[in-house]
C-alpha cells in the first residue's frame, strides 16, 4: 500500500516562454482531478479504475484536448482517440476516430474487457458504443469557442504558409495500486486541423500508451507523428527490460534524445513498479501532476 501513486497530464505545448493566461486554472483542475483518482487507490481500488477515473474527469473538463474541448479537424469536426492498458496481463483496448461518445476512455476499457479486439475505429466503434449503452452526446457537446478559434487561426496560417504552432492538450493517467499492478490511459482529440480520419499516437498501444507490471506504465503527449516513428512508450519499457535502465534514464533517452533528434516535441508521464514517477518533456510546457501518500505536485513549466 505504501507506494500507491497516480500521475496525470493535460498535454504539452510548444511555447517556450512562460505566462499562458490560464496557468492557475490548470493547476487547480489537475489538483481537483488528482484527489478523487488517488482516493480510488487509497480505498483499495485498482490502477485501472484509478486511471479511468482520472481520464474521465479530464475528458469532461473543456480545458483539455480530449472529450469536451477536443480540437477540431480540417472539416471543423471532432474525432476522438483513446487507449487503456492493464499492466498485470498486458490486455489493452483502444478506439480511433470516434464521435458522439462522451467518455471515450470508458469505451476503450470495454473494448479491452468485452471484445477480443484491441483497436476499433470509426462507425464500427460507434455501433459498439450503442451496444454497450454508454452515454452518447451530440457533436456540439464537444465543440468549444476556443477550439473553433484555434482552427481558424491554424487554417489562416496554412494559407499564408506561416509556421503553425504546436499546442497539445491530450490527457492521460498512469497508476500503481496496492497489489503492485500498473495501468495507463490516454485520450485525445488529436491535433488541430488534422486531416479527416488522421490517427495519432494516443490510441496506439506501445506508442502513446503502454503498461507492463514488469517495467512501467506510460502515457504520452506531443507531435503524434514523431511519437509514432519513435515508438515511444514501448521504447521506454524496452530500455528498462532489456538494458536494465532505471525509469529516469530510459525516459531521458527517449524524450530528450530520440524524439528530439527527430524533431518531435512533447513529453510523457511514467511510473514504475516501485512507484518511481517521471514527467519529462522537451516542449515549452506540459500540464502534469502526481499524488502519492507523501507528496503532491502539479506543474506546467517546471
Ligand atoms: N499526441 C496527440 C496526437 O498527435 C496530440 C497531443 O498530445 O495533444 O494526436
PDB file of C-alpha atoms and ligand atoms in Angstrom:
ATOM      1  CA  UNK A   1       0.000   0.000   0.000  1.00  0.00           C
ATOM      2  CA  UNK A   2       2.869   2.351   0.824  1.00  0.00           C
ATOM      3  CA  UNK A   3       3.851   3.189  -2.736  1.00  0.00           C
ATOM      4  CA  UNK A   4       0.433   3.601  -4.375  1.00  0.00           C
ATOM      5  CA  UNK A   5       0.617   6.545  -6.771  1.00  0.00           C
ATOM      6  CA  UNK A   6      -1.066   8.274  -9.683  1.00  0.00           C
ATOM      7  CA  UNK A   7       0.259  10.731 -12.269  1.00  0.00           C
ATOM      8  CA  UNK A   8      -1.843  12.633 -14.804  1.00  0.00           C
ATOM      9  CA  UNK A   9      -1.244  15.009 -17.702  1.00  0.00           C
ATOM     10  CA  UNK A  10      -3.213  17.556 -19.661  1.00  0.00           C
ATOM     11  CA  UNK A  11      -0.929  17.842 -22.666  1.00  0.00           C
ATOM     12  CA  UNK A  12       2.292  19.503 -23.736  1.00  0.00           C
ATOM     13  CA  UNK A  13       2.685  22.815 -25.559  1.00  0.00           C
ATOM     14  CA  UNK A  14       5.080  24.454 -27.927  1.00  0.00           C
ATOM     15  CA  UNK A  15       5.703  27.833 -26.367  1.00  0.00           C
ATOM     16  CA  UNK A  16       8.984  28.183 -24.573  1.00  0.00           C
ATOM     17  CA  UNK A  17       8.140  31.482 -22.903  1.00  0.00           C
ATOM     18  CA  UNK A  18       6.277  31.454 -19.607  1.00  0.00           C
ATOM     19  CA  UNK A  19       2.923  33.012 -18.952  1.00  0.00           C
ATOM     20  CA  UNK A  20      -0.084  31.280 -20.507  1.00  0.00           C
ATOM     21  CA  UNK A  21      -3.033  33.132 -19.050  1.00  0.00           C
ATOM     22  CA  UNK A  22      -4.846  30.139 -17.566  1.00  0.00           C
ATOM     23  CA  UNK A  23      -1.890  28.584 -15.746  1.00  0.00           C
ATOM     24  CA  UNK A  24      -3.599  28.784 -12.332  1.00  0.00           C
ATOM     25  CA  UNK A  25      -6.768  27.264 -13.751  1.00  0.00           C
ATOM     26  CA  UNK A  26      -4.719  24.298 -14.990  1.00  0.00           C
ATOM     27  CA  UNK A  27      -3.077  23.755 -11.584  1.00  0.00           C
ATOM     28  CA  UNK A  28      -6.499  23.905  -9.884  1.00  0.00           C
ATOM     29  CA  UNK A  29      -8.026  21.488 -12.358  1.00  0.00           C
ATOM     30  CA  UNK A  30      -5.142  18.992 -12.082  1.00  0.00           C
ATOM     31  CA  UNK A  31      -5.374  19.072  -8.272  1.00  0.00           C
ATOM     32  CA  UNK A  32      -9.132  18.618  -8.354  1.00  0.00           C
ATOM     33  CA  UNK A  33      -8.709  15.556 -10.596  1.00  0.00           C
ATOM     34  CA  UNK A  34      -5.766  14.006  -8.735  1.00  0.00           C
ATOM     35  CA  UNK A  35      -7.728  13.916  -5.458  1.00  0.00           C
ATOM     36  CA  UNK A  36     -10.617  11.571  -6.441  1.00  0.00           C
ATOM     37  CA  UNK A  37      -8.362   9.452  -8.668  1.00  0.00           C
ATOM     38  CA  UNK A  38      -5.914   8.942  -5.793  1.00  0.00           C
ATOM     39  CA  UNK A  39      -8.828   8.128  -3.460  1.00  0.00           C
ATOM     40  CA  UNK A  40      -9.640   5.169  -5.709  1.00  0.00           C
ATOM     41  CA  UNK A  41      -6.184   3.758  -4.901  1.00  0.00           C
ATOM     42  CA  UNK A  42      -6.355   4.700  -1.207  1.00  0.00           C
ATOM     43  CA  UNK A  43      -9.656   2.886  -0.892  1.00  0.00           C
ATOM     44  CA  UNK A  44      -8.050  -0.264  -2.276  1.00  0.00           C
ATOM     45  CA  UNK A  45      -9.197   0.207  -5.893  1.00  0.00           C
ATOM     46  CA  UNK A  46      -7.227  -0.980  -8.901  1.00  0.00           C
ATOM     47  CA  UNK A  47      -4.781   1.007 -11.005  1.00  0.00           C
ATOM     48  CA  UNK A  48      -7.165   0.505 -13.941  1.00  0.00           C
ATOM     49  CA  UNK A  49     -10.064   2.060 -12.019  1.00  0.00           C
ATOM     50  CA  UNK A  50      -7.858   4.968 -10.954  1.00  0.00           C
ATOM     51  CA  UNK A  51      -6.632   5.815 -14.466  1.00  0.00           C
ATOM     52  CA  UNK A  52     -10.133   5.501 -15.913  1.00  0.00           C
ATOM     53  CA  UNK A  53     -11.498   7.803 -13.185  1.00  0.00           C
ATOM     54  CA  UNK A  54      -8.792  10.394 -13.836  1.00  0.00           C
ATOM     55  CA  UNK A  55      -9.160  10.366 -17.609  1.00  0.00           C
ATOM     56  CA  UNK A  56     -12.976  10.599 -17.488  1.00  0.00           C
ATOM     57  CA  UNK A  57     -12.614  13.759 -15.370  1.00  0.00           C
ATOM     58  CA  UNK A  58     -10.004  15.172 -17.745  1.00  0.00           C
ATOM     59  CA  UNK A  59     -12.274  14.374 -20.719  1.00  0.00           C
ATOM     60  CA  UNK A  60     -15.151  16.230 -19.040  1.00  0.00           C
ATOM     61  CA  UNK A  61     -13.036  19.345 -18.458  1.00  0.00           C
ATOM     62  CA  UNK A  62     -13.102  21.643 -21.511  1.00  0.00           C
ATOM     63  CA  UNK A  63      -9.612  22.920 -20.635  1.00  0.00           C
ATOM     64  CA  UNK A  64      -8.107  19.884 -22.345  1.00  0.00           C
ATOM     65  CA  UNK A  65      -7.992  18.447 -25.836  1.00  0.00           C
ATOM     66  CA  UNK A  66      -9.999  15.312 -25.039  1.00  0.00           C
ATOM     67  CA  UNK A  67     -13.729  14.718 -24.768  1.00  0.00           C
ATOM     68  CA  UNK A  68     -15.378  18.134 -24.349  1.00  0.00           C
ATOM     69  CA  UNK A  69     -12.968  20.793 -25.612  1.00  0.00           C
ATOM     70  CA  UNK A  70     -11.229  18.443 -28.040  1.00  0.00           C
ATOM     71  CA  UNK A  71      -9.520  20.072 -31.017  1.00  0.00           C
ATOM     72  CA  UNK A  72     -11.173  20.190 -34.433  1.00  0.00           C
ATOM     73  CA  UNK A  73     -10.107  18.505 -37.648  1.00  0.00           C
ATOM     74  CA  UNK A  74      -9.865  20.240 -41.037  1.00  0.00           C
ATOM     75  CA  UNK A  75     -13.626  19.864 -41.515  1.00  0.00           C
ATOM     76  CA  UNK A  76     -14.357  21.537 -38.159  1.00  0.00           C
ATOM     77  CA  UNK A  77     -15.393  18.223 -36.578  1.00  0.00           C
ATOM     78  CA  UNK A  78     -14.233  16.264 -33.558  1.00  0.00           C
ATOM     79  CA  UNK A  79     -12.754  12.779 -33.967  1.00  0.00           C
ATOM     80  CA  UNK A  80     -11.545  11.223 -30.756  1.00  0.00           C
ATOM     81  CA  UNK A  81      -8.869   8.605 -29.989  1.00  0.00           C
ATOM     82  CA  UNK A  82      -8.304   6.758 -26.684  1.00  0.00           C
ATOM     83  CA  UNK A  83      -6.462   3.780 -25.212  1.00  0.00           C
ATOM     84  CA  UNK A  84      -6.175   1.918 -21.927  1.00  0.00           C
ATOM     85  CA  UNK A  85      -3.813  -0.867 -20.858  1.00  0.00           C
ATOM     86  CA  UNK A  86      -3.618  -3.229 -17.903  1.00  0.00           C
ATOM     87  CA  UNK A  87      -0.013  -3.889 -16.872  1.00  0.00           C
ATOM     88  CA  UNK A  88      -0.996  -7.026 -14.949  1.00  0.00           C
ATOM     89  CA  UNK A  89      -1.917  -9.087 -18.034  1.00  0.00           C
ATOM     90  CA  UNK A  90      -0.930  -6.836 -20.975  1.00  0.00           C
ATOM     91  CA  UNK A  91      -4.562  -6.569 -22.058  1.00  0.00           C
ATOM     92  CA  UNK A  92      -5.415  -3.384 -23.920  1.00  0.00           C
ATOM     93  CA  UNK A  93      -8.339  -1.617 -25.563  1.00  0.00           C
ATOM     94  CA  UNK A  94      -8.411   1.381 -27.879  1.00  0.00           C
ATOM     95  CA  UNK A  95     -10.577   3.478 -30.181  1.00  0.00           C
ATOM     96  CA  UNK A  96      -9.813   5.801 -33.057  1.00  0.00           C
ATOM     97  CA  UNK A  97     -11.796   8.463 -34.909  1.00  0.00           C
ATOM     98  CA  UNK A  98     -14.968   8.259 -32.841  1.00  0.00           C
ATOM     99  CA  UNK A  99     -17.655  10.897 -32.430  1.00  0.00           C
ATOM    100  CA  UNK A 100     -20.649  11.086 -30.026  1.00  0.00           C
ATOM    101  CA  UNK A 101     -19.092   9.066 -27.177  1.00  0.00           C
ATOM    102  CA  UNK A 102     -18.927  11.334 -24.116  1.00  0.00           C
ATOM    103  CA  UNK A 103     -16.142   9.385 -22.405  1.00  0.00           C
ATOM    104  CA  UNK A 104     -14.009   7.504 -24.934  1.00  0.00           C
ATOM    105  CA  UNK A 105     -11.736   6.067 -22.209  1.00  0.00           C
ATOM    106  CA  UNK A 106     -14.566   4.021 -20.698  1.00  0.00           C
ATOM    107  CA  UNK A 107     -15.478   2.632 -24.113  1.00  0.00           C
ATOM    108  CA  UNK A 108     -11.787   1.776 -24.705  1.00  0.00           C
ATOM    109  CA  UNK A 109     -11.928  -0.223 -21.468  1.00  0.00           C
ATOM    110  CA  UNK A 110     -14.976  -2.055 -22.817  1.00  0.00           C
ATOM    111  CA  UNK A 111     -13.064  -2.899 -25.993  1.00  0.00           C
ATOM    112  CA  UNK A 112     -10.429  -4.436 -23.705  1.00  0.00           C
ATOM    113  CA  UNK A 113     -12.779  -6.269 -21.382  1.00  0.00           C
ATOM    114  CA  UNK A 114     -15.723  -7.212 -23.603  1.00  0.00           C
ATOM    115  CA  UNK A 115     -14.276  -7.943 -27.042  1.00  0.00           C
ATOM    116  CA  UNK A 116     -11.391  -9.990 -28.375  1.00  0.00           C
ATOM    117  CA  UNK A 117     -10.046  -6.928 -30.186  1.00  0.00           C
ATOM    118  CA  UNK A 118      -7.599  -4.224 -29.203  1.00  0.00           C
ATOM    119  CA  UNK A 119      -8.396  -1.283 -31.514  1.00  0.00           C
ATOM    120  CA  UNK A 120     -11.734  -0.376 -33.128  1.00  0.00           C
ATOM    121  CA  UNK A 121     -12.264   2.742 -35.235  1.00  0.00           C
ATOM    122  CA  UNK A 122     -14.957   4.978 -36.696  1.00  0.00           C
ATOM    123  CA  UNK A 123     -18.511   3.853 -37.320  1.00  0.00           C
ATOM    124  CA  UNK A 124     -17.903   0.331 -36.032  1.00  0.00           C
ATOM    125  CA  UNK A 125     -16.708   1.747 -32.727  1.00  0.00           C
ATOM    126  CA  UNK A 126     -19.810   3.938 -32.575  1.00  0.00           C
ATOM    127  CA  UNK A 127     -22.010   0.865 -33.158  1.00  0.00           C
ATOM    128  CA  UNK A 128     -20.126  -0.838 -30.336  1.00  0.00           C
ATOM    129  CA  UNK A 129     -20.812   2.204 -28.122  1.00  0.00           C
ATOM    130  CA  UNK A 130     -24.548   1.827 -28.800  1.00  0.00           C
ATOM    131  CA  UNK A 131     -24.367  -1.888 -27.961  1.00  0.00           C
ATOM    132  CA  UNK A 132     -22.598  -1.074 -24.690  1.00  0.00           C
ATOM    133  CA  UNK A 133     -25.163   1.600 -23.811  1.00  0.00           C
ATOM    134  CA  UNK A 134     -22.517   4.197 -22.974  1.00  0.00           C
ATOM    135  CA  UNK A 135     -23.526   7.847 -22.802  1.00  0.00           C
ATOM    136  CA  UNK A 136     -23.733   9.439 -26.253  1.00  0.00           C
ATOM    137  CA  UNK A 137     -23.862  13.178 -26.927  1.00  0.00           C
ATOM    138  CA  UNK A 138     -24.370  15.445 -29.951  1.00  0.00           C
ATOM    139  CA  UNK A 139     -21.248  16.584 -31.789  1.00  0.00           C
ATOM    140  CA  UNK A 140     -21.913  20.123 -30.485  1.00  0.00           C
ATOM    141  CA  UNK A 141     -21.235  18.955 -26.922  1.00  0.00           C
ATOM    142  CA  UNK A 142     -17.523  18.629 -27.703  1.00  0.00           C
ATOM    143  CA  UNK A 143     -17.064  21.884 -29.630  1.00  0.00           C
ATOM    144  CA  UNK A 144     -15.830  24.944 -27.758  1.00  0.00           C
ATOM    145  CA  UNK A 145     -15.304  28.514 -28.952  1.00  0.00           C
ATOM    146  CA  UNK A 146     -11.623  28.242 -28.034  1.00  0.00           C
ATOM    147  CA  UNK A 147     -11.119  25.284 -30.381  1.00  0.00           C
ATOM    148  CA  UNK A 148     -13.094  26.981 -33.176  1.00  0.00           C
ATOM    149  CA  UNK A 149     -10.763  29.989 -32.893  1.00  0.00           C
ATOM    150  CA  UNK A 150      -7.691  27.732 -32.868  1.00  0.00           C
ATOM    151  CA  UNK A 151      -8.850  26.006 -36.050  1.00  0.00           C
ATOM    152  CA  UNK A 152      -9.443  29.349 -37.773  1.00  0.00           C
ATOM    153  CA  UNK A 153      -6.008  30.643 -36.761  1.00  0.00           C
ATOM    154  CA  UNK A 154      -4.360  27.414 -37.839  1.00  0.00           C
ATOM    155  CA  UNK A 155      -6.081  27.364 -41.238  1.00  0.00           C
ATOM    156  CA  UNK A 156      -5.193  31.034 -41.862  1.00  0.00           C
ATOM    157  CA  UNK A 157      -1.552  30.252 -41.103  1.00  0.00           C
ATOM    158  CA  UNK A 158      -1.577  27.350 -43.525  1.00  0.00           C
ATOM    159  CA  UNK A 159      -2.999  29.646 -46.243  1.00  0.00           C
ATOM    160  CA  UNK A 160      -0.293  32.236 -45.566  1.00  0.00           C
ATOM    161  CA  UNK A 161       2.294  29.451 -45.440  1.00  0.00           C
ATOM    162  CA  UNK A 162       3.283  30.584 -41.919  1.00  0.00           C
ATOM    163  CA  UNK A 163       4.727  28.190 -39.362  1.00  0.00           C
ATOM    164  CA  UNK A 164       1.868  26.645 -37.370  1.00  0.00           C
ATOM    165  CA  UNK A 165       2.017  26.439 -33.578  1.00  0.00           C
ATOM    166  CA  UNK A 166       2.196  23.166 -31.751  1.00  0.00           C
ATOM    167  CA  UNK A 167      -0.304  23.154 -28.916  1.00  0.00           C
ATOM    168  CA  UNK A 168      -1.199  19.838 -27.421  1.00  0.00           C
ATOM    169  CA  UNK A 169      -3.792  19.022 -24.784  1.00  0.00           C
ATOM    170  CA  UNK A 170      -4.106  15.270 -24.858  1.00  0.00           C
ATOM    171  CA  UNK A 171      -4.831  13.817 -21.431  1.00  0.00           C
ATOM    172  CA  UNK A 172      -3.558  10.733 -19.695  1.00  0.00           C
ATOM    173  CA  UNK A 173      -3.023   8.911 -16.414  1.00  0.00           C
ATOM    174  CA  UNK A 174      -0.733   6.203 -15.072  1.00  0.00           C
ATOM    175  CA  UNK A 175      -1.084   4.463 -11.712  1.00  0.00           C
ATOM    176  CA  UNK A 176       0.329   1.849  -9.337  1.00  0.00           C
ATOM    177  CA  UNK A 177      -2.102   0.106  -6.978  1.00  0.00           C
ATOM    178  CA  UNK A 178      -1.688  -1.691  -3.652  1.00  0.00           C
ATOM    179  CA  UNK A 179      -1.238  -5.068  -5.379  1.00  0.00           C
ATOM    180  CA  UNK A 180       1.655  -3.765  -7.486  1.00  0.00           C
ATOM    181  CA  UNK A 181      -0.392  -3.531 -10.676  1.00  0.00           C
ATOM    182  CA  UNK A 182       0.283  -0.777 -13.201  1.00  0.00           C
ATOM    183  CA  UNK A 183      -2.164   0.768 -15.701  1.00  0.00           C
ATOM    184  CA  UNK A 184      -2.115   3.546 -18.301  1.00  0.00           C
ATOM    185  CA  UNK A 185      -4.878   5.501 -20.045  1.00  0.00           C
ATOM    186  CA  UNK A 186      -4.736   8.208 -22.731  1.00  0.00           C
ATOM    187  CA  UNK A 187      -7.465  10.199 -24.524  1.00  0.00           C
ATOM    188  CA  UNK A 188      -7.296  12.924 -27.174  1.00  0.00           C
ATOM    189  CA  UNK A 189      -8.878  14.931 -29.950  1.00  0.00           C
ATOM    190  CA  UNK A 190      -5.549  14.697 -31.820  1.00  0.00           C
ATOM    191  CA  UNK A 191      -4.149  17.864 -33.381  1.00  0.00           C
ATOM    192  CA  UNK A 192      -5.924  20.972 -34.687  1.00  0.00           C
ATOM    193  CA  UNK A 193      -6.648  20.967 -38.433  1.00  0.00           C
ATOM    194  CA  UNK A 194      -5.683  17.306 -38.759  1.00  0.00           C
ATOM    195  CA  UNK A 195      -6.823  15.541 -41.897  1.00  0.00           C
ATOM    196  CA  UNK A 196     -10.180  13.819 -41.633  1.00  0.00           C
ATOM    197  CA  UNK A 197      -9.619  10.380 -40.023  1.00  0.00           C
ATOM    198  CA  UNK A 198      -5.962  11.014 -39.169  1.00  0.00           C
ATOM    199  CA  UNK A 199      -4.925   8.834 -36.229  1.00  0.00           C
ATOM    200  CA  UNK A 200      -2.171   9.909 -33.843  1.00  0.00           C
ATOM    201  CA  UNK A 201      -0.041   8.114 -31.274  1.00  0.00           C
ATOM    202  CA  UNK A 202      -2.532   8.147 -28.395  1.00  0.00           C
ATOM    203  CA  UNK A 203      -4.663   5.084 -29.299  1.00  0.00           C
ATOM    204  CA  UNK A 204      -1.653   3.066 -30.452  1.00  0.00           C
ATOM    205  CA  UNK A 205      -0.523   0.554 -27.843  1.00  0.00           C
ATOM    206  CA  UNK A 206       3.215   0.769 -27.207  1.00  0.00           C
ATOM    207  CA  UNK A 207       3.395   4.252 -28.675  1.00  0.00           C
ATOM    208  CA  UNK A 208       1.201   6.794 -26.874  1.00  0.00           C
ATOM    209  CA  UNK A 209       0.093   4.370 -24.169  1.00  0.00           C
ATOM    210  CA  UNK A 210       1.608   1.278 -22.527  1.00  0.00           C
ATOM    211  CA  UNK A 211       1.618  -0.608 -19.221  1.00  0.00           C
ATOM    212  CA  UNK A 212       3.564  -3.657 -18.102  1.00  0.00           C
ATOM    213  CA  UNK A 213       3.900  -4.689 -14.445  1.00  0.00           C
ATOM    214  CA  UNK A 214       7.479  -5.813 -15.127  1.00  0.00           C
ATOM    215  CA  UNK A 215       8.589  -2.333 -16.154  1.00  0.00           C
ATOM    216  CA  UNK A 216       6.384   0.747 -16.221  1.00  0.00           C
ATOM    217  CA  UNK A 217       3.149   2.478 -17.279  1.00  0.00           C
ATOM    218  CA  UNK A 218       3.355   5.389 -19.745  1.00  0.00           C
ATOM    219  CA  UNK A 219       1.039   7.981 -21.298  1.00  0.00           C
ATOM    220  CA  UNK A 220       2.400  10.385 -23.921  1.00  0.00           C
ATOM    221  CA  UNK A 221       1.538  13.789 -25.377  1.00  0.00           C
ATOM    222  CA  UNK A 222       3.126  15.675 -28.232  1.00  0.00           C
ATOM    223  CA  UNK A 223       3.656  15.547 -32.000  1.00  0.00           C
ATOM    224  CA  UNK A 224       1.873  12.269 -32.671  1.00  0.00           C
ATOM    225  CA  UNK A 225       3.634  11.504 -35.933  1.00  0.00           C
ATOM    226  CA  UNK A 226       7.069  11.816 -34.302  1.00  0.00           C
ATOM    227  CA  UNK A 227       5.945   9.737 -31.336  1.00  0.00           C
ATOM    228  CA  UNK A 228       4.739   7.015 -33.685  1.00  0.00           C
ATOM    229  CA  UNK A 229       8.042   6.975 -35.561  1.00  0.00           C
ATOM    230  CA  UNK A 230       9.946   6.791 -32.257  1.00  0.00           C
ATOM    231  CA  UNK A 231       7.695   4.033 -30.801  1.00  0.00           C
ATOM    232  CA  UNK A 232       7.946   5.999 -27.582  1.00  0.00           C
ATOM    233  CA  UNK A 233       6.148   4.151 -24.772  1.00  0.00           C
ATOM    234  CA  UNK A 234       7.410   0.676 -25.603  1.00  0.00           C
ATOM    235  CA  UNK A 235      10.900   2.024 -26.141  1.00  0.00           C
ATOM    236  CA  UNK A 236      10.999   3.296 -22.545  1.00  0.00           C
ATOM    237  CA  UNK A 237       9.759  -0.100 -21.332  1.00  0.00           C
ATOM    238  CA  UNK A 238      12.309  -1.957 -23.506  1.00  0.00           C
ATOM    239  CA  UNK A 239      15.218   0.123 -22.261  1.00  0.00           C
ATOM    240  CA  UNK A 240      14.226  -0.920 -18.736  1.00  0.00           C
ATOM    241  CA  UNK A 241      13.522  -4.560 -19.569  1.00  0.00           C
ATOM    242  CA  UNK A 242      16.413  -5.386 -21.881  1.00  0.00           C
ATOM    243  CA  UNK A 243      19.062  -2.874 -20.853  1.00  0.00           C
ATOM    244  CA  UNK A 244      18.267  -2.673 -17.156  1.00  0.00           C
ATOM    245  CA  UNK A 245      17.991   1.120 -17.194  1.00  0.00           C
ATOM    246  CA  UNK A 246      16.064   2.979 -14.491  1.00  0.00           C
ATOM    247  CA  UNK A 247      12.784   4.675 -15.402  1.00  0.00           C
ATOM    248  CA  UNK A 248      14.524   8.045 -15.234  1.00  0.00           C
ATOM    249  CA  UNK A 249      17.371   7.002 -17.534  1.00  0.00           C
ATOM    250  CA  UNK A 250      15.003   5.398 -20.049  1.00  0.00           C
ATOM    251  CA  UNK A 251      12.692   8.444 -20.177  1.00  0.00           C
ATOM    252  CA  UNK A 252      15.648  10.784 -20.564  1.00  0.00           C
ATOM    253  CA  UNK A 253      16.985   8.901 -23.594  1.00  0.00           C
ATOM    254  CA  UNK A 254      13.619   8.624 -25.332  1.00  0.00           C
ATOM    255  CA  UNK A 255      12.235  12.150 -24.778  1.00  0.00           C
ATOM    256  CA  UNK A 256      15.383  14.267 -24.711  1.00  0.00           C
ATOM    257  CA  UNK A 257      17.440  12.336 -27.210  1.00  0.00           C
ATOM    258  CA  UNK A 258      15.488  10.104 -29.613  1.00  0.00           C
ATOM    259  CA  UNK A 259      12.236  12.081 -30.083  1.00  0.00           C
ATOM    260  CA  UNK A 260      14.054  15.418 -30.003  1.00  0.00           C
ATOM    261  CA  UNK A 261      16.608  14.371 -32.627  1.00  0.00           C
ATOM    262  CA  UNK A 262      13.759  13.512 -34.999  1.00  0.00           C
ATOM    263  CA  UNK A 263      12.293  16.970 -34.382  1.00  0.00           C
ATOM    264  CA  UNK A 264       9.366  15.898 -32.209  1.00  0.00           C
ATOM    265  CA  UNK A 265       8.061  17.992 -29.313  1.00  0.00           C
ATOM    266  CA  UNK A 266       6.199  16.668 -26.295  1.00  0.00           C
ATOM    267  CA  UNK A 267       6.540  14.574 -23.189  1.00  0.00           C
ATOM    268  CA  UNK A 268       5.193  11.711 -21.152  1.00  0.00           C
ATOM    269  CA  UNK A 269       4.189  10.648 -17.670  1.00  0.00           C
ATOM    270  CA  UNK A 270       5.577   7.390 -16.349  1.00  0.00           C
ATOM    271  CA  UNK A 271       5.501   5.264 -13.220  1.00  0.00           C
ATOM    272  CA  UNK A 272       7.458   2.096 -12.483  1.00  0.00           C
ATOM    273  CA  UNK A 273       6.662  -0.936 -10.371  1.00  0.00           C
ATOM    274  CA  UNK A 274       8.352   0.651  -7.327  1.00  0.00           C
ATOM    275  CA  UNK A 275       6.273   3.811  -7.549  1.00  0.00           C
ATOM    276  CA  UNK A 276       9.007   6.000  -9.059  1.00  0.00           C
ATOM    277  CA  UNK A 277       7.457   8.748 -11.176  1.00  0.00           C
ATOM    278  CA  UNK A 278       8.928  10.650 -14.140  1.00  0.00           C
ATOM    279  CA  UNK A 279       7.245  13.517 -16.016  1.00  0.00           C
ATOM    280  CA  UNK A 280       9.748  14.565 -18.722  1.00  0.00           C
ATOM    281  CA  UNK A 281       9.003  16.927 -21.627  1.00  0.00           C
ATOM    282  CA  UNK A 282      11.110  18.593 -24.309  1.00  0.00           C
ATOM    283  CA  UNK A 283       8.480  21.175 -25.294  1.00  0.00           C
ATOM    284  CA  UNK A 284       7.952  24.625 -23.777  1.00  0.00           C
ATOM    285  CA  UNK A 285       5.426  23.387 -21.238  1.00  0.00           C
ATOM    286  CA  UNK A 286       3.455  20.385 -20.156  1.00  0.00           C
ATOM    287  CA  UNK A 287       0.494  20.303 -17.762  1.00  0.00           C
ATOM    288  CA  UNK A 288       1.018  17.411 -15.391  1.00  0.00           C
ATOM    289  CA  UNK A 289       0.951  16.280 -11.790  1.00  0.00           C
ATOM    290  CA  UNK A 290       1.126  13.363  -9.412  1.00  0.00           C
ATOM    291  CA  UNK A 291      -0.051  12.275  -5.991  1.00  0.00           C
ATOM    292  CA  UNK A 292       1.351   9.696  -3.577  1.00  0.00           C
ATOM    293  CA  UNK A 293       0.748   9.105   0.140  1.00  0.00           C
ATOM    294  CA  UNK A 294       3.601  11.514   0.919  1.00  0.00           C
ATOM    295  CA  UNK A 295       3.676  14.047  -1.896  1.00  0.00           C
ATOM    296  CA  UNK A 296       1.603  16.026  -4.377  1.00  0.00           C
ATOM    297  CA  UNK A 297       2.846  18.031  -7.351  1.00  0.00           C
ATOM    298  CA  UNK A 298       1.332  19.929 -10.262  1.00  0.00           C
ATOM    299  CA  UNK A 299       3.380  21.738 -12.884  1.00  0.00           C
ATOM    300  CA  UNK A 300       3.113  23.480 -16.228  1.00  0.00           C
ATOM    301  CA  UNK A 301       6.592  24.887 -16.902  1.00  0.00           C
ATOM    302  CA  UNK A 302       8.681  23.481 -14.058  1.00  0.00           C
TER     303      UNK A 302
HETATM  304  N1  LIG B   1      -0.255  13.235 -29.330  1.00  0.00           N
HETATM  305  C1  LIG B   1      -1.512  13.768 -29.778  1.00  0.00           C
HETATM  306  C2  LIG B   1      -1.712  13.438 -31.238  1.00  0.00           C
HETATM  307  O1  LIG B   1      -0.789  13.626 -32.000  1.00  0.00           O
HETATM  308  C3  LIG B   1      -1.638  15.244 -29.581  1.00  0.00           C
HETATM  309  C4  LIG B   1      -1.422  15.709 -28.155  1.00  0.00           C
HETATM  310  O2  LIG B   1      -0.593  15.170 -27.448  1.00  0.00           O
HETATM  311  O3  LIG B   1      -2.120  16.637 -27.740  1.00  0.00           O
HETATM  312  O4  LIG B   1      -2.781  13.044 -31.601  1.00  0.00           O
END
